[in-house]
mmCIF file of C-alpha atoms in Angstrom:
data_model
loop_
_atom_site.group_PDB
_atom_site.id
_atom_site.type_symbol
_atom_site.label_atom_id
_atom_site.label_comp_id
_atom_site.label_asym_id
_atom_site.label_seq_id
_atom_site.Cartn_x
_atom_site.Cartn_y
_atom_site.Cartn_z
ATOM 1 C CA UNK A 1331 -21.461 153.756 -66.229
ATOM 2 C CA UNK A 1332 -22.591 157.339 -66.285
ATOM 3 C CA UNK A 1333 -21.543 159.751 -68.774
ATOM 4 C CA UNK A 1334 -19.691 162.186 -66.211
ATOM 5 C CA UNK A 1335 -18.007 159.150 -64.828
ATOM 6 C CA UNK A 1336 -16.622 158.197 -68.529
ATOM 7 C CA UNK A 1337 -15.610 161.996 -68.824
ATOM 8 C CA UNK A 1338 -13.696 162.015 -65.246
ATOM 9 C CA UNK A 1339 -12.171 158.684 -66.566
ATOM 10 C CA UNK A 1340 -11.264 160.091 -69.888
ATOM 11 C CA UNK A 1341 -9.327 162.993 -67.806
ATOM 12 C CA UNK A 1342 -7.703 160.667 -66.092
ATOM 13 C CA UNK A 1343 -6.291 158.922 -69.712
ATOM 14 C CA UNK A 1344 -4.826 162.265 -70.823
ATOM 15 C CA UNK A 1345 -3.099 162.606 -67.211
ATOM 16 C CA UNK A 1346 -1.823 158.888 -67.557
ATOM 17 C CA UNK A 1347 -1.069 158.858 -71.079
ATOM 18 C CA UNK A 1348 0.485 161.636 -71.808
ATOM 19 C CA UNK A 1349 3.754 163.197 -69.978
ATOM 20 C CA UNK A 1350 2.972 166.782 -71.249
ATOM 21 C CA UNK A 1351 -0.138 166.940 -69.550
ATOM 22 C CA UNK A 1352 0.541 168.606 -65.968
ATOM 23 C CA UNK A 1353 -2.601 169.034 -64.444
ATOM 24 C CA UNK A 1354 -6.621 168.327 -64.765
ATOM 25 C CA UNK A 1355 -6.849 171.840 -64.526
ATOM 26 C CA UNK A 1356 -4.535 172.001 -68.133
ATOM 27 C CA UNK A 1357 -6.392 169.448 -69.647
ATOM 28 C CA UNK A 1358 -9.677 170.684 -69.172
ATOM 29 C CA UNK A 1359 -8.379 174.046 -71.013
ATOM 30 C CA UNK A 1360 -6.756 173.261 -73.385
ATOM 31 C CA UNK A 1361 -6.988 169.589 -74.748
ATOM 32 C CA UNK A 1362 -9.039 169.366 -77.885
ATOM 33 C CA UNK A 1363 -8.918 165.318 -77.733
ATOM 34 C CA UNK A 1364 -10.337 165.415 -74.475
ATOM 35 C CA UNK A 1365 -13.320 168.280 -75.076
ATOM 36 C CA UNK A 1366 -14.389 165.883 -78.396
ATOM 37 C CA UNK A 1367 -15.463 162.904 -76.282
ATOM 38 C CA UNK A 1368 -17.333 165.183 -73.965
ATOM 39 C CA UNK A 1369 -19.180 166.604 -77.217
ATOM 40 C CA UNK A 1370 -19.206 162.875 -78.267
ATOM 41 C CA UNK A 1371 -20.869 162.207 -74.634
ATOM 42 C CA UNK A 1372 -23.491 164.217 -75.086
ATOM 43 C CA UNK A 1373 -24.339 163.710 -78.800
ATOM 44 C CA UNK A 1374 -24.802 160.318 -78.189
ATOM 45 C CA UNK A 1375 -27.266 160.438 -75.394
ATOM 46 C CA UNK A 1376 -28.979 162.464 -77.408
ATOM 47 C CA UNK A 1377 -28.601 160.129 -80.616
ATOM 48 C CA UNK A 1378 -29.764 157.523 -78.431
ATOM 49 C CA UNK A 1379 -33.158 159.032 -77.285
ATOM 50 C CA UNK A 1380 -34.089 159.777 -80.870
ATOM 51 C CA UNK A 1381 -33.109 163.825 -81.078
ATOM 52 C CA UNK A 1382 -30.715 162.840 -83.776
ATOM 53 C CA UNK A 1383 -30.668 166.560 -85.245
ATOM 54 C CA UNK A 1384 -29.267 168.006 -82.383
ATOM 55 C CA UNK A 1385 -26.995 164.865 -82.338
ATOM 56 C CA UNK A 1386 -25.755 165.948 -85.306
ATOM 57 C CA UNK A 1387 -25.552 169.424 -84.710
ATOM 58 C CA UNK A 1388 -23.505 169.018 -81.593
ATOM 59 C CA UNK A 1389 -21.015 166.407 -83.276
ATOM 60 C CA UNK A 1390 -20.729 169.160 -86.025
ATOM 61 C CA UNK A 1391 -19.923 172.121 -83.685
ATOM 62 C CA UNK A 1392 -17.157 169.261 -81.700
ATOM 63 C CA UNK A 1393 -15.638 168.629 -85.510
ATOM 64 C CA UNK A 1394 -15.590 172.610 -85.896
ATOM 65 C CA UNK A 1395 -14.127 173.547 -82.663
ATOM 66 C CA UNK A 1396 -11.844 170.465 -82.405
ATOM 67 C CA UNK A 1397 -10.878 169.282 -85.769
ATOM 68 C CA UNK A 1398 -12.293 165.722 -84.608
ATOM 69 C CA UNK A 1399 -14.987 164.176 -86.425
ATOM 70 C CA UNK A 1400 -17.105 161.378 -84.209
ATOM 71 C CA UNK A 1401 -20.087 160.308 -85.566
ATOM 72 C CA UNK A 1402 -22.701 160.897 -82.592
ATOM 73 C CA UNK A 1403 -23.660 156.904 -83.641
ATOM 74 C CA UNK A 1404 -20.010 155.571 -82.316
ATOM 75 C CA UNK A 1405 -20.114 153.812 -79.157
ATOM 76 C CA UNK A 1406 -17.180 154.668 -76.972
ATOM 77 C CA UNK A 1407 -15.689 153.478 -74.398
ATOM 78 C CA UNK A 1408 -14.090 154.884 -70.619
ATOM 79 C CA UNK A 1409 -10.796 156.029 -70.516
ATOM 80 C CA UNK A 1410 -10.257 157.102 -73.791
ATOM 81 C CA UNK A 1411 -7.021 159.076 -75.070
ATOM 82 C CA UNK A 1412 -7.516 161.023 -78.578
ATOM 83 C CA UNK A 1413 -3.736 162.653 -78.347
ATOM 84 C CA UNK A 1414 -4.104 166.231 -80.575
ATOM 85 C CA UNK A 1415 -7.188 165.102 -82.400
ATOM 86 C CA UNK A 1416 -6.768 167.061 -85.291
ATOM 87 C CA UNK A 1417 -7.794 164.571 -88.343
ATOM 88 C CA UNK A 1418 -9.384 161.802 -86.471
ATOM 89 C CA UNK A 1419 -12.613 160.170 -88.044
ATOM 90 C CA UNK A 1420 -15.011 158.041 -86.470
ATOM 91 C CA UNK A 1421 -17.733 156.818 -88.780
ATOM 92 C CA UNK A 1422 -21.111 155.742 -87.496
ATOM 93 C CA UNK A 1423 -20.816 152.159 -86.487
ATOM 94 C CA UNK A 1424 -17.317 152.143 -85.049
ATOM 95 C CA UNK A 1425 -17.270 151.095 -81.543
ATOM 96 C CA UNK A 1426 -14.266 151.742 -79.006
ATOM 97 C CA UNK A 1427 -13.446 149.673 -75.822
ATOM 98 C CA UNK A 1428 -11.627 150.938 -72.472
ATOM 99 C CA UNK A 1429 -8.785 152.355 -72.407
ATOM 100 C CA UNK A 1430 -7.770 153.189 -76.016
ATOM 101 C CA UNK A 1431 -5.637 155.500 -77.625
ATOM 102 C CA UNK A 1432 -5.949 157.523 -80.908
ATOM 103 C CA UNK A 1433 -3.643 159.498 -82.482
ATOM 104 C CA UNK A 1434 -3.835 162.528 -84.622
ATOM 105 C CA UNK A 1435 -4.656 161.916 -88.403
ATOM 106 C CA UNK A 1436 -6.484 158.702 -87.477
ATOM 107 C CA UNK A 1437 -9.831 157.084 -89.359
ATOM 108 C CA UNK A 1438 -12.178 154.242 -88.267
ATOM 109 C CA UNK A 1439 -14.116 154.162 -91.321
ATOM 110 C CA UNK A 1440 -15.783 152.036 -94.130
ATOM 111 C CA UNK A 1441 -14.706 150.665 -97.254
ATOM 112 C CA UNK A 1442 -18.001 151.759 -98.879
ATOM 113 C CA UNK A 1443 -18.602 148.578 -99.828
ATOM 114 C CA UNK A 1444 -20.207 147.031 -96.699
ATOM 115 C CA UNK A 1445 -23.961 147.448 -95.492
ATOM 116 C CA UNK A 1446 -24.746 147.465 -91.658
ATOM 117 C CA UNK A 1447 -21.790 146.701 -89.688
ATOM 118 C CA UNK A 1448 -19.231 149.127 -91.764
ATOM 119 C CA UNK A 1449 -16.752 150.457 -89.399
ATOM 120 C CA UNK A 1450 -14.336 148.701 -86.842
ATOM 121 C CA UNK A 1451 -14.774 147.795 -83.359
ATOM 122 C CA UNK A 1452 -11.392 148.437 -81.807
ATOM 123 C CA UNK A 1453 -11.115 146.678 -78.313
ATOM 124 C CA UNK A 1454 -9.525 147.207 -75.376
ATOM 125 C CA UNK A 1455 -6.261 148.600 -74.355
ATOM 126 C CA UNK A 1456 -5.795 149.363 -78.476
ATOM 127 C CA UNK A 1457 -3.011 152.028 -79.926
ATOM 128 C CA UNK A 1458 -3.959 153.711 -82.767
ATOM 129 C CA UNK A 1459 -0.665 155.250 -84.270
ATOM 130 C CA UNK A 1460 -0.766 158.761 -86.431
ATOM 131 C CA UNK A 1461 -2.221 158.729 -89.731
ATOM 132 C CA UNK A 1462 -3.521 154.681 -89.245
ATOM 133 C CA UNK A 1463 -6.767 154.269 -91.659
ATOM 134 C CA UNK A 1464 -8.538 151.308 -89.999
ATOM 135 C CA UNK A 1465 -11.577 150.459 -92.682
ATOM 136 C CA UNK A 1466 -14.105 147.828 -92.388
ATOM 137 C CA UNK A 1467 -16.306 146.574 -89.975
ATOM 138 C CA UNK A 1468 -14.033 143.991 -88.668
ATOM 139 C CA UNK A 1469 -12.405 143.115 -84.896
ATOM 140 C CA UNK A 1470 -9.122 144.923 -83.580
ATOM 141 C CA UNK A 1471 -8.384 142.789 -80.745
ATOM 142 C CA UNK A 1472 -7.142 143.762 -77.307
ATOM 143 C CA UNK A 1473 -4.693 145.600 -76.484
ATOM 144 C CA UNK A 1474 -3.195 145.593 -80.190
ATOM 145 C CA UNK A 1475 -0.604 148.114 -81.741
ATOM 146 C CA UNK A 1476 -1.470 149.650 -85.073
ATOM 147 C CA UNK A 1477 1.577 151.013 -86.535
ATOM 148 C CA UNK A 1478 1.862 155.088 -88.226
ATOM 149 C CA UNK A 1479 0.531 155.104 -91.319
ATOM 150 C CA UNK A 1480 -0.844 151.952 -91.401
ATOM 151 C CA UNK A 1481 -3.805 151.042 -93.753
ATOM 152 C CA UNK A 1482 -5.283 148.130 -91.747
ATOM 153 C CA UNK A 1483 -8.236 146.327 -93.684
ATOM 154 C CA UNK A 1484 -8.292 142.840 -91.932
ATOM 155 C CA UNK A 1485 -9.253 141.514 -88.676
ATOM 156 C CA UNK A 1486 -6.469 141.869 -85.960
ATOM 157 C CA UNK A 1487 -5.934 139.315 -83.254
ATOM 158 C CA UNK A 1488 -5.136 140.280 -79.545
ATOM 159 C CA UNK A 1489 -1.964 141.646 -78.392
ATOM 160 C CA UNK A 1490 -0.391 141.861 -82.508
ATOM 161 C CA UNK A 1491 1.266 144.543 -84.338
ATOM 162 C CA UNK A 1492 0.382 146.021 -87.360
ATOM 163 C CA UNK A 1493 2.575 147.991 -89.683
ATOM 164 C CA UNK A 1494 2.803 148.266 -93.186
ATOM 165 C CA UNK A 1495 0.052 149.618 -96.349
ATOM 166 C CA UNK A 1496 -1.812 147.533 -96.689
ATOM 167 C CA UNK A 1497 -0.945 146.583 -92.602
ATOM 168 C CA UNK A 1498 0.436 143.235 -92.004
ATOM 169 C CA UNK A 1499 1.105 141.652 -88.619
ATOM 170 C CA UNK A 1500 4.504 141.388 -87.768
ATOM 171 C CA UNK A 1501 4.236 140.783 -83.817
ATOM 172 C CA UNK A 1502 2.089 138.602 -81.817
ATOM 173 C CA UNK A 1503 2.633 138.533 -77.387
ATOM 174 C CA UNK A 1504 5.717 140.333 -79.054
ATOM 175 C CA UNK A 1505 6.721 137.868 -80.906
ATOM 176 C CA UNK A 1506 7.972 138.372 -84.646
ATOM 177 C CA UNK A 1507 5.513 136.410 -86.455
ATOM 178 C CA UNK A 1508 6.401 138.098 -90.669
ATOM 179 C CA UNK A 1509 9.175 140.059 -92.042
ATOM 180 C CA UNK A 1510 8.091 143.209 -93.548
ATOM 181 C CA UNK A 1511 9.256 143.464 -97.357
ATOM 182 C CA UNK A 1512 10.026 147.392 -96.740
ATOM 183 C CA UNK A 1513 11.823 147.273 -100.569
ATOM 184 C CA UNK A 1514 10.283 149.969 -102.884
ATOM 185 C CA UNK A 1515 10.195 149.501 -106.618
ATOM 186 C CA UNK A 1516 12.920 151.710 -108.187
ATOM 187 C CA UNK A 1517 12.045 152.697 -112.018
ATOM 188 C CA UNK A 1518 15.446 154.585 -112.802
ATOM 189 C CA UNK A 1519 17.539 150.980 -111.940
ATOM 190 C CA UNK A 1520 14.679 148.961 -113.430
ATOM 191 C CA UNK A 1521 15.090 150.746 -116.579
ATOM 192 C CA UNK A 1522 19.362 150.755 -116.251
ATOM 193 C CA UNK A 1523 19.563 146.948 -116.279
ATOM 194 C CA UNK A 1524 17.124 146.726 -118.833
ATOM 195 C CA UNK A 1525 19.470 148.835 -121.195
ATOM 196 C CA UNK A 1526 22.388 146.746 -120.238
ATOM 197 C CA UNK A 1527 20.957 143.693 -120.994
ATOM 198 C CA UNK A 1528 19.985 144.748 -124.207
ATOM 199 C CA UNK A 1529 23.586 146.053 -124.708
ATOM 200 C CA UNK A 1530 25.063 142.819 -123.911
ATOM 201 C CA UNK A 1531 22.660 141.261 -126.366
ATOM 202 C CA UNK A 1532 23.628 143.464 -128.915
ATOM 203 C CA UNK A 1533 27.463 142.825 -128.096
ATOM 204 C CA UNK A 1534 26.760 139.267 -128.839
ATOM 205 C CA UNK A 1535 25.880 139.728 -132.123
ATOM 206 C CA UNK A 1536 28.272 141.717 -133.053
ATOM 207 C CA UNK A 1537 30.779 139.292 -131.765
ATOM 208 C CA UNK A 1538 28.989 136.485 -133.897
ATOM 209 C CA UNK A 1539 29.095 138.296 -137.045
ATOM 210 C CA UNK A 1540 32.652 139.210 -136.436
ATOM 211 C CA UNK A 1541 33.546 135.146 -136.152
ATOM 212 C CA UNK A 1542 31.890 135.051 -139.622
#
């Protein structure tokens, strides 16, 4: 597929994806998503032919003017929605099927522990909720939810839901598959019954050397 026809199709995933969005026109002016994979476009044609400065230099000027970092090394996709933009990360081997959705404040990165293969390859049909850190250079199967906030560091299978740090899948074919444990440690009632059991220790001796 040619690059202008992954552009027009990437117009086309604002206008389907997102209710605000009135018009091509709109979009074209004034979606900073949008104008980041048409940077990304042409950084990676250039990345490809071996003119990796100015690959770099273009990415740089999208991350400037955009607030969205793609390195000009990521394969992407057709039809790709990056809602906002500002925040998103995607590191050099990360690759990005059809029809995918990113949200603000979102990272495909590495663990900095891997060599090669570092970053994710998130498949088709994906959602990417705000803030989601996907790291590693694992699979995020089709059309797959990752939940707000999530730190997903596993492989996910096709059509789950991931929530939860570090993310957990709760839903398969939308079926509830694991209970979340949502229960935060609390110090301050930690710390209470730990004074009342000592109290009631103490009470017991007292009460024993009061029988003497």
């Amino acid at each position: 597929m040619s690059v202008f026809r992954k552009i027009n199709r990437d117009l086309n995933a604002v206008l389907r994806c997102d209710p605000a969005a009135r018009n091509r026109f709109e979009v074209i002016l004034t979606y900073s998503g949008f104008w980041a994979l048409v940077f990304h476009r042409a950084a990676h044609f250039f990345y490809r032919n071996r003119y990796r400065l100015i690959a770099r230099i273009i990415s740089q000027l999208a991350r400037f003017f955009t607030g969205v970092e793609i390195h000009p090394a990521a394969r992407i996709g057709s039809g790709v929605f990056i809602d906002h933009g500002a925040g998103v990360v995607i590191g050099e081997t990360s690759e990005i099927g059809n029809n995918v959705t990113i949200y603000q404040g979102v990272t495909l990165g590495g663990t900095g522990k891997e060599k090669g293969k570092r970053h994710p390859t998130v498949e088709e049909g994906v959602m990417i909720s705000a803030g989601a850190k996907v790291l590693g250079g694992f699979t995020v199967g089709k059309n797959s939810k990752i939940g707000a906030g999530s730190v997903v560091l596993h492989e996910v299978p096709p059509n789950a839901t991931v929530v939860g740090v570090p993310g957990r899948v709760v839903k398969i074919n939308d079926e509830r598959v694991n209970d979340l444990n949502q229960d935060l440690p609390d110090p301050i009632a930690d710390e209470l019954a730990r004074i009342n059991a000592q109290l009631n220790e103490l009470q017991e001796q007292l009460r024993m050397i009061n029988d003497k």
